[in-house]
Short mmCIF file of C-alpha atoms and ligand atoms in Angstrom, two decimals:
data_model
loop_
_atom_site.label_atom_id
_atom_site.label_comp_id
_atom_site.label_asym_id
_atom_site.label_seq_id
_atom_site.Cartn_x
_atom_site.Cartn_y
_atom_site.Cartn_z
CA UNK A 1 109.28 89.87 58.19
CA UNK A 2 106.77 91.29 60.75
CA UNK A 3 109.31 93.11 62.95
CA UNK A 4 112.78 94.30 62.19
CA UNK A 5 115.22 91.91 63.81
CA UNK A 6 117.51 92.32 66.77
CA UNK A 7 121.09 91.90 65.59
CA UNK A 8 123.51 89.76 67.57
CA UNK A 9 127.06 90.25 66.41
CA UNK A 10 129.86 87.95 67.48
CA UNK A 11 133.52 88.79 67.19
CA UNK A 12 134.52 85.13 66.99
CA UNK A 13 133.52 82.00 65.05
CA UNK A 14 133.25 80.00 68.27
CA UNK A 15 130.46 82.24 69.56
CA UNK A 16 128.50 82.30 66.33
CA UNK A 17 128.77 78.50 66.19
CA UNK A 18 127.29 78.30 69.69
CA UNK A 19 124.37 80.61 68.79
CA UNK A 20 123.44 79.18 65.37
CA UNK A 21 121.76 76.01 66.71
CA UNK A 22 119.27 78.22 68.62
CA UNK A 23 118.05 79.78 65.36
CA UNK A 24 114.71 78.52 63.96
CA UNK A 25 113.53 79.22 60.37
CA UNK A 26 117.08 80.01 59.39
CA UNK A 27 118.02 81.57 56.09
CA UNK A 28 121.34 83.12 55.22
CA UNK A 29 122.13 86.15 53.08
CA UNK A 30 125.69 86.90 51.99
CA UNK A 31 126.75 90.53 51.66
CA UNK A 32 130.17 92.24 51.63
CA UNK A 33 131.91 88.94 52.31
CA UNK A 34 129.81 88.24 55.39
CA UNK A 35 127.02 85.76 56.15
CA UNK A 36 123.91 87.21 57.83
CA UNK A 37 121.79 84.47 59.39
CA UNK A 38 118.13 85.40 59.80
CA UNK A 39 115.73 83.44 61.96
CA UNK A 40 113.84 83.30 65.23
CA UNK A 41 115.10 82.60 68.77
CA UNK A 42 112.49 82.26 71.54
CA UNK A 43 109.93 83.86 69.22
CA UNK A 44 112.12 86.92 68.55
CA UNK A 45 113.23 87.78 65.01
CA UNK A 46 117.01 87.98 65.03
CA UNK A 47 119.91 88.24 62.63
CA UNK A 48 123.24 86.72 63.63
CA UNK A 49 126.51 87.84 62.09
CA UNK A 50 130.23 87.55 62.52
CA UNK A 51 131.91 90.95 62.61
CA UNK A 52 135.51 90.10 62.00
CA UNK A 53 138.15 91.64 64.22
CA UNK A 54 138.93 95.32 64.67
CA UNK A 55 137.09 98.62 64.48
CA UNK A 56 136.61 98.85 60.71
CA UNK A 57 135.26 95.29 60.40
CA UNK A 58 132.90 95.91 63.32
CA UNK A 59 131.63 99.26 62.03
CA UNK A 60 131.09 97.84 58.53
CA UNK A 61 129.09 94.95 59.95
CA UNK A 62 127.03 97.25 62.15
CA UNK A 63 126.19 99.58 59.25
CA UNK A 64 125.11 96.64 57.06
CA UNK A 65 122.92 95.30 59.85
CA UNK A 66 121.17 98.64 60.29
CA UNK A 67 121.00 99.78 56.68
CA UNK A 68 120.57 96.56 54.69
CA UNK A 69 118.77 94.45 57.30
CA UNK A 70 116.99 97.21 59.26
CA UNK A 71 118.09 95.82 62.64
CA UNK A 72 116.20 97.68 65.34
CA UNK A 73 118.87 97.09 67.98
CA UNK A 74 122.31 95.58 68.10
CA UNK A 75 124.06 93.46 70.72
CA UNK A 76 127.77 92.84 70.36
CA UNK A 77 129.24 89.81 72.14
CA UNK A 78 132.79 88.65 72.53
CA UNK A 79 135.74 88.51 74.84
CA UNK A 80 137.88 91.26 76.34
CA UNK A 81 141.00 91.76 78.39
CA UNK A 82 140.42 92.79 82.01
CA UNK A 83 141.97 96.15 82.93
CA UNK A 84 140.52 97.27 86.28
CA UNK A 85 141.51 95.49 89.48
CA UNK A 86 139.09 92.66 90.19
CA UNK A 87 137.96 92.23 86.58
CA UNK A 88 139.14 88.65 86.19
CA UNK A 89 139.08 85.84 83.63
CA UNK A 90 135.57 84.39 83.41
CA UNK A 91 133.84 87.59 84.63
CA UNK A 92 131.36 89.38 82.35
CA UNK A 93 131.42 93.11 81.57
CA UNK A 94 128.31 94.90 80.27
CA UNK A 95 129.37 98.24 78.79
CA UNK A 96 127.62 101.42 79.90
CA UNK A 97 130.05 103.59 77.93
CA UNK A 98 132.56 102.95 75.15
CA UNK A 99 135.65 104.86 74.03
CA UNK A 100 138.28 104.40 71.31
CA UNK A 101 141.57 104.33 73.22
CA UNK A 102 143.60 104.71 70.01
CA UNK A 103 141.73 107.81 68.78
CA UNK A 104 144.13 110.76 69.03
CA UNK A 105 143.73 113.83 66.82
CA UNK A 106 145.42 116.09 69.38
CA UNK A 107 146.24 118.94 69.41
CA UNK A 108 143.38 119.59 66.98
CA UNK A 109 140.91 117.82 69.28
CA UNK A 110 141.21 116.53 72.85
CA UNK A 111 142.78 113.08 73.10
CA UNK A 112 140.20 110.27 72.59
CA UNK A 113 137.55 112.65 71.19
CA UNK A 114 136.09 111.47 67.89
CA UNK A 115 136.69 114.52 65.66
CA UNK A 116 133.62 116.58 64.83
CA UNK A 117 131.34 114.63 67.17
CA UNK A 118 132.35 116.54 70.31
CA UNK A 119 132.66 113.38 72.35
CA UNK A 120 134.96 110.57 73.30
CA UNK A 121 132.48 108.40 75.18
CA UNK A 122 129.41 106.83 73.61
CA UNK A 123 126.64 105.58 75.89
CA UNK A 124 125.16 102.12 75.49
CA UNK A 125 121.37 101.96 75.50
CA UNK A 126 120.25 101.86 79.13
CA UNK A 127 117.32 99.45 78.70
CA UNK A 128 119.31 97.04 76.57
CA UNK A 129 122.31 97.10 78.92
CA UNK A 130 119.94 96.62 81.89
CA UNK A 131 118.38 93.59 80.18
CA UNK A 132 121.78 92.04 79.41
CA UNK A 133 122.96 92.69 82.96
CA UNK A 134 119.83 90.96 84.29
CA UNK A 135 120.41 88.02 81.93
CA UNK A 136 124.03 87.78 83.10
CA UNK A 137 122.98 87.83 86.77
CA UNK A 138 120.69 84.90 86.22
CA UNK A 139 123.62 82.81 84.86
CA UNK A 140 124.81 81.36 88.12
CA UNK A 141 128.46 81.66 89.06
CA UNK A 142 129.18 84.54 86.68
CA UNK A 143 130.52 87.77 88.18
CA UNK A 144 129.19 90.93 86.50
CA UNK A 145 130.85 94.35 86.10
CA UNK A 146 129.32 97.38 84.39
CA UNK A 147 130.97 100.56 83.14
CA UNK A 148 133.52 101.74 80.59
CA UNK A 149 134.90 99.42 77.90
CA UNK A 150 137.69 100.78 75.68
CA UNK A 151 138.40 99.63 72.13
CA UNK A 152 141.32 99.94 69.74
CA UNK A 153 142.99 98.20 66.83
CA UNK A 154 145.57 96.54 69.06
CA UNK A 155 145.61 93.31 71.05
CA UNK A 156 146.96 94.40 74.45
CA UNK A 157 149.43 91.70 75.42
CA UNK A 158 151.85 93.25 77.90
CA UNK A 159 151.61 94.50 81.46
CA UNK A 160 153.41 97.67 80.34
CA UNK A 161 150.74 98.45 77.72
CA UNK A 162 147.83 97.76 80.05
CA UNK A 163 149.51 99.94 82.74
CA UNK A 164 149.51 102.81 80.22
CA UNK A 165 145.78 102.31 79.51
CA UNK A 166 144.99 102.15 83.25
CA UNK A 167 146.92 105.39 83.85
CA UNK A 168 145.21 107.23 80.96
CA UNK A 169 141.72 105.83 81.56
CA UNK A 170 141.44 104.85 85.24
CA UNK A 171 137.76 103.92 85.05
CA UNK A 172 138.20 101.49 82.11
CA UNK A 173 137.06 98.02 83.10
CA UNK A 174 138.13 96.10 80.00
CA UNK A 175 139.76 96.44 76.58
CA UNK A 176 138.75 94.91 73.26
CA UNK A 177 138.89 95.74 69.55
CA UNK A 178 135.36 96.50 68.29
CA UNK A 179 132.81 97.84 70.78
CA UNK A 180 133.45 101.57 70.52
CA UNK A 181 133.35 101.39 66.71
CA UNK A 182 129.92 99.76 66.86
CA UNK A 183 128.89 102.44 69.35
CA UNK A 184 129.86 105.25 66.96
CA UNK A 185 128.09 103.63 63.99
CA UNK A 186 124.92 103.01 66.04
CA UNK A 187 125.00 106.61 67.32
CA UNK A 188 125.06 107.83 63.69
CA UNK A 189 121.94 105.75 62.97
CA UNK A 190 120.27 106.55 66.30
CA UNK A 191 119.83 102.82 67.00
CA UNK A 192 120.16 101.26 70.45
CA UNK A 193 123.11 98.98 71.07
CA UNK A 194 124.84 97.17 73.91
CA UNK A 195 128.12 95.32 74.34
CA UNK A 196 128.58 92.27 76.56
CA UNK A 197 132.06 90.79 76.94
CA UNK A 198 133.46 87.81 78.81
CA UNK A 199 136.96 88.38 80.20
CA UNK A 200 139.43 86.03 78.50
CA UNK A 201 142.71 87.46 79.83
CA UNK A 202 144.16 90.29 81.91
CA UNK A 203 145.73 92.15 78.93
CA UNK A 204 149.15 91.30 80.41
CA UNK A 205 152.22 89.34 79.32
CA UNK A 206 150.22 86.07 79.35
CA UNK A 207 147.23 87.53 77.47
CA UNK A 208 147.78 85.71 74.18
CA UNK A 209 148.04 82.31 75.90
CA UNK A 210 145.04 82.92 78.18
CA UNK A 211 142.98 84.22 75.23
CA UNK A 212 143.43 81.10 73.10
CA UNK A 213 142.77 78.75 76.02
CA UNK A 214 139.70 80.68 77.09
CA UNK A 215 137.89 81.00 73.76
CA UNK A 216 138.13 77.25 73.27
CA UNK A 217 136.90 76.37 76.74
CA UNK A 218 134.45 78.92 78.10
CA UNK A 219 133.59 82.04 76.12
CA UNK A 220 131.00 80.65 73.75
CA UNK A 221 129.08 78.81 76.50
CA UNK A 222 128.83 82.02 78.56
CA UNK A 223 127.70 84.07 75.57
CA UNK A 224 125.09 81.50 74.59
CA UNK A 225 123.66 81.36 78.11
CA UNK A 226 123.40 85.17 78.37
CA UNK A 227 121.85 85.63 74.91
CA UNK A 228 119.33 82.81 75.45
CA UNK A 229 118.32 84.21 78.82
CA UNK A 230 117.99 87.72 77.36
CA UNK A 231 115.85 86.67 74.39
CA UNK A 232 113.63 84.48 76.58
CA UNK A 233 112.67 87.59 78.58
CA UNK A 234 112.49 90.33 75.91
N1 ADE B 1 140.16 90.86 73.44
C1 ADE B 1 140.40 89.92 74.36
N2 ADE B 1 141.53 90.17 75.03
C2 ADE B 1 142.04 91.32 74.51
C3 ADE B 1 143.21 92.07 74.75
N3 ADE B 1 144.09 91.70 75.67
N4 ADE B 1 143.41 93.19 74.00
C4 ADE B 1 142.52 93.55 73.04
N5 ADE B 1 141.41 92.86 72.77
C5 ADE B 1 141.17 91.75 73.49
#
């Protein structure tokens, strides 16, 4: 392969299914129970993969993409629950920073800090996040937010739980279950990454119902439009 590929990682089957038809010269390699689909989209070498859900599954997938497939950069797509006021179902959030909201080794380390790294927040790559934000803006009718996304191994499905997150992390725009794990793995490898999420629910008492309805109806179409637009302009 002439260039190492850009990795596009989906959290959900629906999204991968929407992206696969874009892939030319496709061949699939199976490793660690996952399928890695190599090919070309708009002339760009890419590898598409499904991460599975949660921080460990996401970090494992990211490490395989960087170490076994030499991915030069990694984009994580999926859905998230809206936390900040005005971050509503159907909006898109491009992460500028990521944090694990369930990381707590206090009092040994400050709450949220990843032990022995000295930090709680991991920055997304500026150029990659800029490019995904531009791609999102050119998808008409989609409202874009940029800032902090928080991740943890918990689906937030009550107003009480999302109130707690808002109180602890007032600048968090959205919550999901993988992004900050990918951020930490990519930081270890020194590889650029970005996270783009479509809001499927408000992380409130109706979150589980909204989530299921949304992934069937909208999420994969939005992801496909953003990724296609991004790769057409790389
Ligand atoms: N992904 C989508 N919605 C979510 C929520 N409410 N909590 C965690 N992850 C999510």
